[in-house]
Coordinates of C-alpha atoms and ligand atoms in Angstrom, one line a residue:
X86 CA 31.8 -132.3 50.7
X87 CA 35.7 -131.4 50.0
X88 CA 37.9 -131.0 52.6
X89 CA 41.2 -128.9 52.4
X90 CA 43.5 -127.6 55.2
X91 CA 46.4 -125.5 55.5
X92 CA 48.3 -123.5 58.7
X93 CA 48.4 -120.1 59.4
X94 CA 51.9 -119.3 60.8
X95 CA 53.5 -115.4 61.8
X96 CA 56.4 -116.8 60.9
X97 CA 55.6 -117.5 56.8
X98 CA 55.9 -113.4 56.8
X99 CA 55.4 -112.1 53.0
X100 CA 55.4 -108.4 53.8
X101 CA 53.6 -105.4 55.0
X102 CA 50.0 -104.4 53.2
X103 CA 50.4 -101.1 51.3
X104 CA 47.0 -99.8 52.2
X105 CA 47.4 -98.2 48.0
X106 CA 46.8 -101.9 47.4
X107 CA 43.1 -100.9 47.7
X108 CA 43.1 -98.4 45.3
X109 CA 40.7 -97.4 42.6
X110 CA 40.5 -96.0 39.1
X111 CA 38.9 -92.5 38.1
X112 CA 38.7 -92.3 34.0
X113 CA 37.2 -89.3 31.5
X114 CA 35.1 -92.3 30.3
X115 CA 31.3 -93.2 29.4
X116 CA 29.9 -92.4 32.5
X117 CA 32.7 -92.6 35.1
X118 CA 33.2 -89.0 35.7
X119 CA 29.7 -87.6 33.9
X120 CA 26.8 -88.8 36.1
X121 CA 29.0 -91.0 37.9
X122 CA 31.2 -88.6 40.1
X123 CA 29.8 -85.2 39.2
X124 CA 26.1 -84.7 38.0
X125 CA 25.2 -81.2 38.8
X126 CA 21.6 -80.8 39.2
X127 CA 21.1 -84.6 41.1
X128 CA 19.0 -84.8 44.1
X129 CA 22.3 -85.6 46.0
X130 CA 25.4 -82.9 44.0
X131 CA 26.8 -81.1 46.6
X132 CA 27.4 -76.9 45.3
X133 CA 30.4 -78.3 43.5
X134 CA 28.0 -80.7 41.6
X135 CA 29.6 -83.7 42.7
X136 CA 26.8 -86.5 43.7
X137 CA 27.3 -87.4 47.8
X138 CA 25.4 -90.7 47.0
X139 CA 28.2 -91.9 45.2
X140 CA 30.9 -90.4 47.4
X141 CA 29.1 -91.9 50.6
X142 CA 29.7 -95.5 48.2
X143 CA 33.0 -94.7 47.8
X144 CA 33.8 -94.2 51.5
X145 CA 32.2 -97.3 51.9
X146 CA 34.1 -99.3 49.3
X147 CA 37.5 -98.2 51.3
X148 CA 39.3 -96.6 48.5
X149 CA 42.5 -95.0 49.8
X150 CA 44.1 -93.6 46.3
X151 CA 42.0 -93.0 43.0
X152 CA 44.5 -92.7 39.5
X153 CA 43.1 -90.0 37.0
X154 CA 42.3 -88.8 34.3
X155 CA 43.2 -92.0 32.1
X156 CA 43.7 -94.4 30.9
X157 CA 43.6 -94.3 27.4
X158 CA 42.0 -91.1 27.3
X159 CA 45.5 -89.6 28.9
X160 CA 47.2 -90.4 25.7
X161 CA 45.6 -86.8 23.9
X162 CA 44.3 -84.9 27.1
X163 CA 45.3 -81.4 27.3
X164 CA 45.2 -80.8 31.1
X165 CA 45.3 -77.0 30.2
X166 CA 42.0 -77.1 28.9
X167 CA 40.4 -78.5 31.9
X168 CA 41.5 -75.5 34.2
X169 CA 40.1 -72.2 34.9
X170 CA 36.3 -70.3 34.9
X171 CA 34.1 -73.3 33.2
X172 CA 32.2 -71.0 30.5
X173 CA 35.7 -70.6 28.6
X174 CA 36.9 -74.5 28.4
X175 CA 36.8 -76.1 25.3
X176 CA 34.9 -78.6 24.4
X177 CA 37.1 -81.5 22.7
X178 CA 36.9 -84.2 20.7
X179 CA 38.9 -87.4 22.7
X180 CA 39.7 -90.3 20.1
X181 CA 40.4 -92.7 22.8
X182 CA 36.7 -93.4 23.0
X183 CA 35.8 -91.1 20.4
X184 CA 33.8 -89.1 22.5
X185 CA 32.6 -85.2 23.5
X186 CA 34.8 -84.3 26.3
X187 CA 33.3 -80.9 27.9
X188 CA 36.2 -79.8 30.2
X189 CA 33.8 -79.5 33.2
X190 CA 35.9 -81.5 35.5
X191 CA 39.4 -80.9 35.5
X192 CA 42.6 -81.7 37.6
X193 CA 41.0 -78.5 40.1
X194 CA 38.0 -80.1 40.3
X195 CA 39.0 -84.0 41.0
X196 CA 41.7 -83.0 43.7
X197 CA 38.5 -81.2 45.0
X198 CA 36.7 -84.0 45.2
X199 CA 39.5 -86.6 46.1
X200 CA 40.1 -84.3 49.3
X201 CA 35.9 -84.5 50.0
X202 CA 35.9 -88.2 50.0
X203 CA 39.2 -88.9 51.5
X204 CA 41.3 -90.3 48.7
X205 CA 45.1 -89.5 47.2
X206 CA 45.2 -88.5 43.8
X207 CA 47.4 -90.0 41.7
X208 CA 47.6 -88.6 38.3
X209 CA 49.0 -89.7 34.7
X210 CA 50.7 -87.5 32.2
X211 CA 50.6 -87.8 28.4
X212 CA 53.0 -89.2 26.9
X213 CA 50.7 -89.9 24.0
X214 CA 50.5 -86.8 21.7
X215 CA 52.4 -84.7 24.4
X216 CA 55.3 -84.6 26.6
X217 CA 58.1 -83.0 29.1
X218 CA 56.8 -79.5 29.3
X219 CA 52.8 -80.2 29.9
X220 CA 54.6 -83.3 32.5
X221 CA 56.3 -80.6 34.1
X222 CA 53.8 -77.8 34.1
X223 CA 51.2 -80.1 35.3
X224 CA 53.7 -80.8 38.7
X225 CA 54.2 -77.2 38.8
X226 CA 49.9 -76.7 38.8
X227 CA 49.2 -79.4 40.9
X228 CA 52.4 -79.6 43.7
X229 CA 54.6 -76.1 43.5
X230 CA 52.8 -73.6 47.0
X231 CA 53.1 -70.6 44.6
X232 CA 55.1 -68.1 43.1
X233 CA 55.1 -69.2 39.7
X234 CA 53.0 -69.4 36.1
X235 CA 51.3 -72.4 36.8
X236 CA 51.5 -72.6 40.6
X237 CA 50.1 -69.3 40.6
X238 CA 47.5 -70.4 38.4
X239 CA 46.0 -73.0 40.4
X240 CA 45.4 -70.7 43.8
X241 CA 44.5 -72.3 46.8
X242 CA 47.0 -75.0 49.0
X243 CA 49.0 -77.1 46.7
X244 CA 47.5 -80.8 45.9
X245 CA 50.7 -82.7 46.6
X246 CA 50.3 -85.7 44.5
X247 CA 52.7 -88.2 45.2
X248 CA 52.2 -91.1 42.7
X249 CA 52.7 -90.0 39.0
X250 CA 52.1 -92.7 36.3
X251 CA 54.8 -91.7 33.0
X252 CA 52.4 -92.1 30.3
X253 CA 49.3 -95.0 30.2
X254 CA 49.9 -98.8 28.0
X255 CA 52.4 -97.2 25.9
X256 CA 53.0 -100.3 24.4
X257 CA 49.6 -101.3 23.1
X258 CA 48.8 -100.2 19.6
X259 CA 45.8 -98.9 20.1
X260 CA 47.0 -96.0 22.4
X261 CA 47.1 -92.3 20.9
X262 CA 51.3 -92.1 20.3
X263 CA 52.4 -95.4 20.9
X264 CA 56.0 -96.0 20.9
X265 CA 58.3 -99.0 20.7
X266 CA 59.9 -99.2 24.5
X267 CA 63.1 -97.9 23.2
X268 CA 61.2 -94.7 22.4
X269 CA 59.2 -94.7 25.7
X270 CA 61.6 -95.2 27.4
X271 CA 63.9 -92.0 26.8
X272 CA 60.9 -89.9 27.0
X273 CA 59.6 -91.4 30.3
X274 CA 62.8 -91.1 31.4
X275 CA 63.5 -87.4 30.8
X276 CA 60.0 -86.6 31.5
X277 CA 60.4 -88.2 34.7
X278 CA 63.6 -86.1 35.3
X279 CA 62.1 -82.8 34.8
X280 CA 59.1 -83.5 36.9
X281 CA 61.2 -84.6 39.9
X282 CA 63.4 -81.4 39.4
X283 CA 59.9 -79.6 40.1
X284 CA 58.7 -81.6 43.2
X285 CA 61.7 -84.0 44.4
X286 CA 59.5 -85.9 46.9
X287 CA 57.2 -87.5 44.1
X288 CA 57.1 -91.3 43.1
X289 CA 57.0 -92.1 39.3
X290 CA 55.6 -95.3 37.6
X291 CA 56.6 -96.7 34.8
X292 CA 54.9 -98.3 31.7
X293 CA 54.7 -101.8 31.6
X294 CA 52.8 -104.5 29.6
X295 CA 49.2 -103.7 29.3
X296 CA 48.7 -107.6 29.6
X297 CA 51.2 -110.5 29.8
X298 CA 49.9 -111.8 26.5
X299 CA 51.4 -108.8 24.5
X300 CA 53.7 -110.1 22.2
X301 CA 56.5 -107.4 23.7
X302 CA 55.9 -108.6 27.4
X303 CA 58.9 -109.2 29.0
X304 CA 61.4 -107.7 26.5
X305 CA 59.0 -104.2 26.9
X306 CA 59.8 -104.0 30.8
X307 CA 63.5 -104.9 30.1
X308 CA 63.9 -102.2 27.7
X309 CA 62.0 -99.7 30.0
X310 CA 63.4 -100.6 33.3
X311 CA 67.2 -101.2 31.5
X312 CA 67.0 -97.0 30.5
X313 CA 64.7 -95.4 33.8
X314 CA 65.5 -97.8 37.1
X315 CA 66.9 -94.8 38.4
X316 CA 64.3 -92.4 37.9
X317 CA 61.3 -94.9 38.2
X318 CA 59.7 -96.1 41.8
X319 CA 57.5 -98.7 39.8
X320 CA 56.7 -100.6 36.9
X321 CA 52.8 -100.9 36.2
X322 CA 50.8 -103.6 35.6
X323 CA 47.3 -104.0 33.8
X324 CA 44.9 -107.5 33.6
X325 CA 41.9 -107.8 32.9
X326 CA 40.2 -111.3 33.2
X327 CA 36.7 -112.5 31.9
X328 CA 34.7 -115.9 31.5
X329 CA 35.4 -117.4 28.3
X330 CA 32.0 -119.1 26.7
X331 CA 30.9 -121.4 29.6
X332 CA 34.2 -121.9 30.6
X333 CA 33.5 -121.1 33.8
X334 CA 36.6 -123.6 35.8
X335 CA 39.1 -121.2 33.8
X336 CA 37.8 -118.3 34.9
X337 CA 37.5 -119.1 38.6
X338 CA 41.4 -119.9 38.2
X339 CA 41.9 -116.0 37.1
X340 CA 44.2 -115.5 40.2
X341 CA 46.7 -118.1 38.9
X342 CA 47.1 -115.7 35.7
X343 CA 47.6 -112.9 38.0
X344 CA 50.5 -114.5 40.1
X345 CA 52.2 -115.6 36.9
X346 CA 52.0 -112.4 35.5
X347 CA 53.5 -110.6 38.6
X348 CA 55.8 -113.3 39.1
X349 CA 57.0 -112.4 35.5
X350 CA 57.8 -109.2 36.1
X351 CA 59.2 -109.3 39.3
X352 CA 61.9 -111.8 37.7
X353 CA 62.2 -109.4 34.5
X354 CA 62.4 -105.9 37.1
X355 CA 65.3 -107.9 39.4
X356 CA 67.3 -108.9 36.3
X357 CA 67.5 -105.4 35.3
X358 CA 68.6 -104.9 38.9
X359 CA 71.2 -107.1 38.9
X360 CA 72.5 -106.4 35.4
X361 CA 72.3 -102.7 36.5
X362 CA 74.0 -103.3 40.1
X363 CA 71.2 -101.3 41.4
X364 CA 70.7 -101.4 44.8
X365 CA 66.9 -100.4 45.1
X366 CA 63.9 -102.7 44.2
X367 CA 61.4 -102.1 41.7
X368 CA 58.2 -102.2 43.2
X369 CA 55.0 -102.8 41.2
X370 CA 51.9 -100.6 40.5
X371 CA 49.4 -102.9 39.6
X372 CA 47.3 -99.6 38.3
X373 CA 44.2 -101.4 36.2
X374 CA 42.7 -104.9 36.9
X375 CA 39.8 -105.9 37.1
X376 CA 37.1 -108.5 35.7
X377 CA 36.4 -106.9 31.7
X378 CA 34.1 -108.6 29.7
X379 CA 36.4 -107.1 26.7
X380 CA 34.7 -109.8 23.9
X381 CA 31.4 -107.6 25.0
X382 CA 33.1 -104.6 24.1
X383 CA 34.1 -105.2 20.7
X384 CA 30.9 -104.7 19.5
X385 CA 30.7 -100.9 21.2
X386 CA 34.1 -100.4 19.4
X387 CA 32.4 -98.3 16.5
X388 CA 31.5 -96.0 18.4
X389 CA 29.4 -92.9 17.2
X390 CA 30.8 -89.8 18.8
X391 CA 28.6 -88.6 21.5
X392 CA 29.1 -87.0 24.9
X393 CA 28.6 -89.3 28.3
X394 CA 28.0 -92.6 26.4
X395 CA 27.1 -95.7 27.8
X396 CA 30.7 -97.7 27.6
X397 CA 31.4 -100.9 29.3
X398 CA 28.9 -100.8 31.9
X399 CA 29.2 -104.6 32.9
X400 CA 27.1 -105.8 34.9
X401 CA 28.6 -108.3 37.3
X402 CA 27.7 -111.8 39.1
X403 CA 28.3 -113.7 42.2
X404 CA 30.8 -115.4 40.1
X405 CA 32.7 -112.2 38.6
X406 CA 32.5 -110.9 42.4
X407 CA 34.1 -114.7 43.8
X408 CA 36.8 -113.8 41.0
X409 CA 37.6 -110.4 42.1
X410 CA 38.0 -111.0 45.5
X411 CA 40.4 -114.2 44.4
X412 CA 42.3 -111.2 42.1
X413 CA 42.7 -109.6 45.5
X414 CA 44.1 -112.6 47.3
X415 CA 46.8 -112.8 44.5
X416 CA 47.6 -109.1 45.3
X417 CA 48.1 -109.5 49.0
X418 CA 50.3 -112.5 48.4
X419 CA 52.5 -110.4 46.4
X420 CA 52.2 -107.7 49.0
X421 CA 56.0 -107.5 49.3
X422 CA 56.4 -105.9 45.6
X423 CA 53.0 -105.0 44.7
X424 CA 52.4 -101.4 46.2
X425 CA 49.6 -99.9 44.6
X426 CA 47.0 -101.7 42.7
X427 CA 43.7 -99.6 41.0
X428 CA 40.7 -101.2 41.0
X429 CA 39.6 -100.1 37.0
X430 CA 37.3 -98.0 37.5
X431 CA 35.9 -96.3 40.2
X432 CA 31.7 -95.9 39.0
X433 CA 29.7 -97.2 36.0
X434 CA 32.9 -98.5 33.4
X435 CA 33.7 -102.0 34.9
X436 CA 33.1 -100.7 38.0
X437 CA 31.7 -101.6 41.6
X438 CA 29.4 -98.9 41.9
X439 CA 26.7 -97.9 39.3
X440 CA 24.7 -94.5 39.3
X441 CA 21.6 -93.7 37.0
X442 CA 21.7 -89.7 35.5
X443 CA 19.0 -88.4 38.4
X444 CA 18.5 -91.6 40.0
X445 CA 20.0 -93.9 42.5
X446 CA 23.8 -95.1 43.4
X447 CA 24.6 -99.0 44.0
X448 CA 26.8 -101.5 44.8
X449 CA 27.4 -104.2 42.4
X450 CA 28.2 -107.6 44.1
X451 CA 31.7 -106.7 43.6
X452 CA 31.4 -103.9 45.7
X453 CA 31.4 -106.6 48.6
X454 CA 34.7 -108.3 48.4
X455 CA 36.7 -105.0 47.6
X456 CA 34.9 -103.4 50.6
X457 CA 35.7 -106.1 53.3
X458 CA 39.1 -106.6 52.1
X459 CA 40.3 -102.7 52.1
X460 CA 38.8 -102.4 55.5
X461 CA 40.0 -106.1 56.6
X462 CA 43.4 -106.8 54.8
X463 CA 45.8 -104.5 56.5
X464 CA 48.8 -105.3 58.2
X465 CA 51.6 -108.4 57.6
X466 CA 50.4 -111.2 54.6
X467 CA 51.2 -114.8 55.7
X468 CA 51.8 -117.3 52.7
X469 CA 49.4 -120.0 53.4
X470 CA 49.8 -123.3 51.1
X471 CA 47.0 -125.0 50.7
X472 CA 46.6 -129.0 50.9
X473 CA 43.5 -129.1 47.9
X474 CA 41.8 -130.8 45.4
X475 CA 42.8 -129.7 42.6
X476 CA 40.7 -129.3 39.0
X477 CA 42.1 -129.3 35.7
X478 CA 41.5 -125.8 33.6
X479 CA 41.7 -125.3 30.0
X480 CA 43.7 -121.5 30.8
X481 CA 45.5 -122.4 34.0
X482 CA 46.4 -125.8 34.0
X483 CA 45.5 -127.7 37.1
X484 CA 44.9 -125.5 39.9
X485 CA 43.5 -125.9 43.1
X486 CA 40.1 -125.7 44.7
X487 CA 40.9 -123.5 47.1
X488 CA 42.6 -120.4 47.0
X489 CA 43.7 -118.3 50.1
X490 CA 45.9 -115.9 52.2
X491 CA 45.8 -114.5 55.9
X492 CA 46.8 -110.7 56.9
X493 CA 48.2 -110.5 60.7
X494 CA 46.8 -107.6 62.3
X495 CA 46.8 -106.0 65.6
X496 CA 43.9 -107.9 66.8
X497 CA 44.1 -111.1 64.9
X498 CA 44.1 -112.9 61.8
X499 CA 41.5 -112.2 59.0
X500 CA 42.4 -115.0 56.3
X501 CA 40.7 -114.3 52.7
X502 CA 39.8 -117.7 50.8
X503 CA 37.7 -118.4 48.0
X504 CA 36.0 -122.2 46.7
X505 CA 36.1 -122.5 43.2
X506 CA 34.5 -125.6 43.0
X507 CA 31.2 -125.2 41.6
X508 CA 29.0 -127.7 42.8
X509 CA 30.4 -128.8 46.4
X510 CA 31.5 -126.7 49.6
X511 CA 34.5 -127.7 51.3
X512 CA 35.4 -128.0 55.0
X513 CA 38.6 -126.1 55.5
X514 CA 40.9 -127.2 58.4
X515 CA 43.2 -124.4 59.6
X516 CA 46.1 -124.9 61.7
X517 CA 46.4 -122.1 64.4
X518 CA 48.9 -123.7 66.5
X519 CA 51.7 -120.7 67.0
X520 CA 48.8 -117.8 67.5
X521 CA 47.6 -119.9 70.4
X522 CA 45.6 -116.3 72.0
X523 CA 43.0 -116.3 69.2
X524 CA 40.0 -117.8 70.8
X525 CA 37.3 -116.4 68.5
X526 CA 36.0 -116.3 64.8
X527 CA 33.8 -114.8 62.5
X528 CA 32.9 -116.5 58.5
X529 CA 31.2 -113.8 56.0
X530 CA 31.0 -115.3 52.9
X531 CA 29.4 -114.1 49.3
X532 CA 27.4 -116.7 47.6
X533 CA 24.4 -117.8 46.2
X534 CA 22.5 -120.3 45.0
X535 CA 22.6 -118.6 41.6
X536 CA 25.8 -117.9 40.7
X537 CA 24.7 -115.6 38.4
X538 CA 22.8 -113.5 40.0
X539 CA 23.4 -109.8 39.7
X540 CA 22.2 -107.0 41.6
X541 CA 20.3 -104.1 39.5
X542 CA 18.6 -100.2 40.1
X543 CA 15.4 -101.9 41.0
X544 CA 16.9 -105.0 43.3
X545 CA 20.0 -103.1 45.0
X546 CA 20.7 -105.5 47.8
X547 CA 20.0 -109.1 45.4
X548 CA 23.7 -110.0 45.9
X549 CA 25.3 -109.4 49.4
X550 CA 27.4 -110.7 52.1
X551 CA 26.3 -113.1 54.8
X552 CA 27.4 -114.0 58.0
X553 CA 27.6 -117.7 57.9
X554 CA 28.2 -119.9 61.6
X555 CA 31.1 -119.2 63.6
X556 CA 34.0 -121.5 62.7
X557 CA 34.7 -123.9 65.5
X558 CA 37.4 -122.9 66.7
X559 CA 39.6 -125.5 69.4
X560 CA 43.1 -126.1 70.7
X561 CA 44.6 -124.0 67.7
X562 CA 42.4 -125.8 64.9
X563 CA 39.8 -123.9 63.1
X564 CA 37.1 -125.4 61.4
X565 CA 35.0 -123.5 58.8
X566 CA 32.6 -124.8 55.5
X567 CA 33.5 -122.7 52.6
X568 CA 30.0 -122.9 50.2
X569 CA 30.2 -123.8 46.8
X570 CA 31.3 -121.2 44.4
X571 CA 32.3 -118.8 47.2
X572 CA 34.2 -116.0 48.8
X573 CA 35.2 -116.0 52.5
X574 CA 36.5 -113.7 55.4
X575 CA 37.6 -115.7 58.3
X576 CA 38.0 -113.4 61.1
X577 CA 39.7 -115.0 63.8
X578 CA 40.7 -112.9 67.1
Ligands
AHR748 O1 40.0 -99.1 31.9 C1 39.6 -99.1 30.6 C2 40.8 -99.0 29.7 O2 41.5 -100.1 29.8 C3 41.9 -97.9 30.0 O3 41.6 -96.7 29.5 C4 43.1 -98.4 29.4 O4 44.3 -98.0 30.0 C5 42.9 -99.9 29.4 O5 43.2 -100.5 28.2

């Protein structure tokens, strides 16, 4: 057994939760949109042809704020096309994933849908093969009450999207019009411009890095943030994270890339600021992470063209679910400049809910950390600093076993922590001494005796939560065993 402690304290304050930290991730990709969100003619589409199964999961998972349409497939999306009676809308070619793109859900559509299960759209323009005018129009469709071309157009109560992301990984080479950030960064700035002389009240993100190993990280967000801190709310963020061979110890230390990479930009956005004597903060939208098995997807890469394919349907494990929820501890620690964080995606492509064309929805185990979190984690983050063992890790460095953070909420503490020690559990000691009125606590944990187990159409429920013993829980001292290989919710009230 490993022992560990550390003390929960009001007074270690990091910020407020966003509740857009929970967010999610709606692509025109594989099957993310096409039998994932809308399959007309399923036992479950509603008369818009939008399947309730999965809406009813995505309730469930918490999601308050879903980005769309892309992603890479931004980059040559006409939004025009997508509009209007369905019998007349193109059908394209998309070279992002080199598939058939139908136009049978559009912006209309997906704030339709976004309104039915309860979520903000956020939307992305092109800044790949397009520009200022479609930016613009596209505010004018989607936020102007009427009275004009495109407001007109739409009909029906404005959409008031707030967030707007400037373009998608404009600095990656593989995106359709990439631009050195010198180049983005004019465009994004007058595009930005223009679309907050059509709706004042929106936010704007920024590109950043798509990852913190691209060899422009760092000088990309200077550049970007040096020419649009006054028109940009946020710089974005993307990370994806996936086991290496067997290298399993790396992997469960994901969360220690994550801070570094925030931490990174953070310093890079507040020497803009100070170089720039701005007075306002750049805040972060951490707008695709996620655990990617990208080495997988190299071999889908030559792709035939087709329409709804298959594409990057990973399957996850206990272990890819331990490391997502860690990814989301490292997001509420940096609660105070991360704002908004999507989940990439939403259903089927790396995602936390699966659907089969005419058969059932399901949570993968995933689905389970995300969930308890976006209903859990709301409300003040205390720092905790963990007392450890710590492991050595060939990507991280030495890192400790444990990992954790507490939210302060109206009835209590709920403190997330995760045991990435493979083989042993670990007794965790929590000091409590200063919220001397909790008297009670609750352990859920996800688990399992095979860390790879995976939960599939035919075994749904394989992978879950469990309620473990109450923590003992006496004179301001909690005491809790964290399983092997595990994530934890600590309730205490
Ligand atoms: O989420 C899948 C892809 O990953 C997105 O289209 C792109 O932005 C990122 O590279």
């Amino acid at each position: 057994m490993l022992n560990a402690s550390f003390t929960v304290d009001p007074s270690f304050r990091v910020g407020e939760v966003d509740p857009r930290l929970y967010g999610s991730f709606v692509e025109h990709m594989g099957r993310c949109v096409y039998t994932g969100i809308y399959e007309p003619g399923h036992p479950s589409a509603d008369a818009d042809g939008f399947r309730t199964d999965t809406a009813d999961l995505v309730r469930e998972l918490g999601v308050p704020i879903v980005r769309y349409p892309g992603g890479n497939f931004v980059s040559g999306y006409r939004w025009e096309d997508g509009i209007g009676p369905r019998d007349e809308r193109p059908t394209r070619l998309d070279l992002a994933w080199r598939s058939i793109e139908t136009n049978q859900v559009g912006v209309q559509e997906f704030a339709k849908w976004a309104a039915g299960v309860g979520v903000e759209p956020m939307m992305a323009v092109n800044l790949g093969t397009r520009g200022i005018d479609a930016a613009r129009s596209l505010v004018e469709f989607c936020n102007l009450p009427g009275g004009t071309y495109w407001s007109d157009l739409r009909g029906g109560d404005p959409y008031g999207v707030k967030v707007w992301c400037l373009g998608n990984e404009m600095d990656g080479p593989w995106q359709i019009g990439h631009k050195t950030a010198s180049e983005y960064a004019r465009l994004a700035h007058e595009t930005g411009k223009a679309m907050r002389l059509v709706d004042p009240t929106i936010e704007l993100v920024a590109c950043g890095s798509s990852h913190l190993s691209m060899p422009t990280f760092g000088e990309w967000e200077r550049t970007v943030l040096t020419e649009t801190y006054d028109v940009a709310d946020y710089i974005s963020m993307h990370a994806y994270y996936q086991q290496r061979g067997d290298d399993r110890d790396s992997f469960l230390a994901a969360a220690a890339g994550m801070d570094r990479f925030i931490d990174a930009v953070v310093s890079t956005a507040d020497h803009v600021r100070a170089v720039g004597r701005h007075s306002k903060k750049m805040n972060i939208s951490f707008d695709e992470w996620n655990v990617w098995y990208q080495s997988r997807f190299a071999g889908e890469r030559n792709l035939t063209i087709e329409e709804t394919p298959r594409l990057i349907e990973d399957v996850y494990s206990v272990t890819d679910a331990v490391v997502v929820g860690n990814l989301l501890i490292s997001l509420l620690r940096h609660a105070d400049r991360v704002k908004i964080a999507c989940l990439a995606q939403l259903v089927n492509v790396i995602a936390p809910i699966m659907t089969e064309p005419g058969g059932p929805a399901w949570r993968q185990p995933s689905f389970h950390p995300i969930a308890l979190t976006a209903k859990h984690g709301h409300g003040t983050v205390l720092r905790v600093e963990p007392t450890a063992p710590m492991y050595d890790t060939e990507e991280q460095g030495e890192q400790p076993l444990l990992d954790a953070v507490a939210v302060q909420g109206p009835s209590g503490v709920t403190i997330f922590a995760v045991n990435r020690s493979q083989t042993e559990p670990m007794a965790v000691d929590v000091d409590l001494r200063s919220l001397t009125s909790l008297t009670s606590a609750t352990h859920t944990a996800l688990s399992d005796d095979d860390p790879d187990a995976i939960n599939t159409m035919d075994e749904p429920e394989r992978v879950t939560t469990r309620r473990l013993d109450d923590p003992k829980l006496d004179g301001g001292r909690l005491q809790a065993v964290l399983p092997a290989l595990s994530w934890n919710m600590i309730q205490v009230s």
